[in-house]
Short mmCIF file of C-alpha atoms in Angstrom, two decimals:
data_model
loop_
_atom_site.label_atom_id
_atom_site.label_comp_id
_atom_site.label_asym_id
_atom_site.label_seq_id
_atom_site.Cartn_x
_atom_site.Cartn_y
_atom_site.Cartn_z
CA UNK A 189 14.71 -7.66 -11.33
CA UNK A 190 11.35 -7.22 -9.64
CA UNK A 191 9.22 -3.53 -10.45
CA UNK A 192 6.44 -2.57 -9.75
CA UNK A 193 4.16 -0.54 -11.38
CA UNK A 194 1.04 0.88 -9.55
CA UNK A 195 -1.48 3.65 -9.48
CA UNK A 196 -3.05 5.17 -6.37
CA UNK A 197 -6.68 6.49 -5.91
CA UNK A 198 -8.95 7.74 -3.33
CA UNK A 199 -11.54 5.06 -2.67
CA UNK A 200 -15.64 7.35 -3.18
CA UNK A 201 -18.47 6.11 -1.82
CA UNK A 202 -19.14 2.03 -0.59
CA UNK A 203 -19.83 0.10 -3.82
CA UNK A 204 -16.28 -1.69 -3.23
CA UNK A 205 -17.72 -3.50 -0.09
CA UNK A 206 -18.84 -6.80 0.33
CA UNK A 207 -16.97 -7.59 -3.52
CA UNK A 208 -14.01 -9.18 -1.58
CA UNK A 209 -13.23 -10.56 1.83
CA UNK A 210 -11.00 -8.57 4.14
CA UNK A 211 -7.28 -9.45 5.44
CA UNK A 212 -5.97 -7.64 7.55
CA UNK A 213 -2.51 -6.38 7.17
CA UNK A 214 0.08 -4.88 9.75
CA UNK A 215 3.34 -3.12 8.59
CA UNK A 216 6.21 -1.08 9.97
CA UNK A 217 8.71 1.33 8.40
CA UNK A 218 12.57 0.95 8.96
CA UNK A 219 13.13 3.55 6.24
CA UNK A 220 10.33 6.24 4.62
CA UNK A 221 12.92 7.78 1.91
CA UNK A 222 11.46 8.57 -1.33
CA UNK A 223 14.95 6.80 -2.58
CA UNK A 224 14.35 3.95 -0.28
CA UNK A 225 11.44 2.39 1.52
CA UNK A 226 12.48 -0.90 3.97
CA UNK A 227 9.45 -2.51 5.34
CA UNK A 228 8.57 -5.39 7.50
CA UNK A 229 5.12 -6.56 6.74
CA UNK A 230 2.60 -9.16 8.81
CA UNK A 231 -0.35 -10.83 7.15
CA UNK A 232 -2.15 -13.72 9.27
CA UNK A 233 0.68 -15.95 10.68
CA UNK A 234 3.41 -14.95 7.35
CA UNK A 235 5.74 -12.08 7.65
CA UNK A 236 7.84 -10.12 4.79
CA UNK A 237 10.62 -7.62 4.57
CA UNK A 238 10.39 -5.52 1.72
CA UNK A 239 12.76 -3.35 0.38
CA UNK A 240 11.60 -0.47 -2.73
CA UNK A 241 13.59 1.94 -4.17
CA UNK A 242 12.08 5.17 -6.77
CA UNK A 243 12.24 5.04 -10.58
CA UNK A 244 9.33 7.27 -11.28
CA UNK A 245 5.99 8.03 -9.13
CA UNK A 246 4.16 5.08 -10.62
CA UNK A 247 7.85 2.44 -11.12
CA UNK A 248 9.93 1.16 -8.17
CA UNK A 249 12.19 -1.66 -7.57
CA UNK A 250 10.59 -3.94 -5.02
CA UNK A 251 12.71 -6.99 -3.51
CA UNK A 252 10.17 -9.02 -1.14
CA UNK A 253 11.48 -11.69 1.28
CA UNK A 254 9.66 -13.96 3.83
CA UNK A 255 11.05 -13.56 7.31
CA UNK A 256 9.97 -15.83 10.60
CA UNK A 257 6.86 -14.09 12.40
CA UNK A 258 8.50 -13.46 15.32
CA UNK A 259 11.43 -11.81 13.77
CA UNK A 260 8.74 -9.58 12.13
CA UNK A 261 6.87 -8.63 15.28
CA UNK A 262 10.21 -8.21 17.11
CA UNK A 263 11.69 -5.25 14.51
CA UNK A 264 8.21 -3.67 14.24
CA UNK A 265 7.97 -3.20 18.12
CA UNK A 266 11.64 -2.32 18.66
CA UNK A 267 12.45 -0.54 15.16
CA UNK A 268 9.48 0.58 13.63
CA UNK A 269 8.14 4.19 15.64
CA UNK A 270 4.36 3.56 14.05
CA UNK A 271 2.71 0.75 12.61
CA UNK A 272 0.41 1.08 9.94
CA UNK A 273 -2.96 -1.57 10.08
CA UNK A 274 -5.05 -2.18 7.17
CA UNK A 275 -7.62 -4.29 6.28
CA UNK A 276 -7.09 -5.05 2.41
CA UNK A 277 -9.80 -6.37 -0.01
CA UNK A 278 -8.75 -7.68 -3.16
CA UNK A 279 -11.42 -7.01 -5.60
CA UNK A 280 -11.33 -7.83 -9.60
CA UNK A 281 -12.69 -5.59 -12.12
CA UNK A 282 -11.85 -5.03 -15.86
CA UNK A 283 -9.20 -7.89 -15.77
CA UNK A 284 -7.01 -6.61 -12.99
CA UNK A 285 -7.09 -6.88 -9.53
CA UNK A 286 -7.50 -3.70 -7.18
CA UNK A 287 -6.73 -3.71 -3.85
CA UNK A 288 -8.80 -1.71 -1.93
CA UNK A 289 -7.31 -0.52 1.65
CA UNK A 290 -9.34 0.54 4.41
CA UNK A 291 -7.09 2.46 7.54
CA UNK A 292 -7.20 2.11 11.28
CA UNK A 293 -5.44 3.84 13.96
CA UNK A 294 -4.55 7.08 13.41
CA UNK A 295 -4.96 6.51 9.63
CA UNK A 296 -8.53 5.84 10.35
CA UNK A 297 -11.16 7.32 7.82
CA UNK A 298 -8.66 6.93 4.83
CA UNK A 299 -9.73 3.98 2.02
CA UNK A 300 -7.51 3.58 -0.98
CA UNK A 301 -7.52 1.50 -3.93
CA UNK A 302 -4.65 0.52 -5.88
CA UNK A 303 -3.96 -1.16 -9.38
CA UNK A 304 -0.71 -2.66 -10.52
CA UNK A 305 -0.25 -2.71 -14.08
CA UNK A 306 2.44 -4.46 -16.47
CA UNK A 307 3.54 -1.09 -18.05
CA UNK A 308 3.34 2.51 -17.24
CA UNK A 309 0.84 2.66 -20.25
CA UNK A 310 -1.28 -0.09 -19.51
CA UNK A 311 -4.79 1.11 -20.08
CA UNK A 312 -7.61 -0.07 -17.81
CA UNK A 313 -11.23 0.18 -16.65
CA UNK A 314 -12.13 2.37 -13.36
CA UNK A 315 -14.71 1.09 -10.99
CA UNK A 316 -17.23 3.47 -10.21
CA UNK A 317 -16.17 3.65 -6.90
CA UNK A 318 -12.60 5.37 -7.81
CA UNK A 319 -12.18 8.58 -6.90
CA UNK A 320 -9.71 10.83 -7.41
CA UNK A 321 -6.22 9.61 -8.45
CA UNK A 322 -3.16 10.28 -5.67
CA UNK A 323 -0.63 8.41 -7.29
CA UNK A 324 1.69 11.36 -7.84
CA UNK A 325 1.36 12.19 -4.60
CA UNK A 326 3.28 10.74 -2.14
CA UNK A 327 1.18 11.76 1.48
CA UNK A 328 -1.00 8.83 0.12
CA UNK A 329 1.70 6.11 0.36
CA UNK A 330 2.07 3.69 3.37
CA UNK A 331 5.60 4.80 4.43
CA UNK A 332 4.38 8.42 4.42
CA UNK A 333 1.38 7.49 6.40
CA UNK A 334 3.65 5.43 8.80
CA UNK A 335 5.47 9.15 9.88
CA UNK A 336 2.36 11.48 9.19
CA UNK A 337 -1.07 9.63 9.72
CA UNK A 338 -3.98 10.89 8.08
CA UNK A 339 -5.64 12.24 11.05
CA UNK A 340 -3.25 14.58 11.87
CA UNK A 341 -3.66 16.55 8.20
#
């Protein structure tokens, strides 16, 4: 069974750029429950459909499946009401890999970095530019952002 374990944080300040490249990312929502999250994600010329489901704030199931590109773009223009676009930089630090994501759109203005970890537990190092932790709060995840975007808070 896949999980996945991951903590959320406000990115402060620019020391994060320039550590990684930047990819940009495009993803749509079929489903935004907190029981049940169904996305279709585009990166470059691959496409996934992801499907989560809630253990706990920082656990969820997570069942990721490659789909054809144009099968992707199709259900995110006729299914998906808003697109989410990203540009992610994957940046190591303390021997794990943060992903640091930087909004556009209406989500402009918001940067976030996350962490997955192998256990809940797992301690680990904070880059200085880590702000404040979101990860109980669920207005910072994608599929929330995908229904309420960050500008209009």
């Amino acid at each position: 069974m896949a999980l996945e374990i991951e903590r959320r944080f406000v990115v402060s300040g620019d020391g994060w750029r320039g550590l990684a490249p930047a990819v940009q990312y495009r993803q749509g929502y079929l489903s935004v429950e907190k029981e049940r999250t169904v996305r279709v994600r585009v990166v470059g010329q691959q496409a996934w459909l992801t499907l989560k489901s809630h253990i706990s704030n920082v656990s969820r199931h997570e069942f990721e499946y490659p789909i054809p590109l144009a099968d992707a773009q199709t259900i995110m223009g006729a299914m998906c009401p808003m697109v989410v676009d990203k540009l992610r930089h994957r940046i190591e630090h303390g021997g794990f890999v943060w992903e640091v994501d930087e909004f556009f759109g209406d989500n402009a203005g918001l940067v976030l970095a996350e962490i997955e970890l192998p256990d809940e537990d797992t301690p680990f190092a904070k880059p200085d530019w880590v702000g404040e932790e979101v990860t109980e709060d669920g207005r910072y995840t994608n599929a929330y952002l995908s229904k309420h975007p960050y500008r209009s808070w």
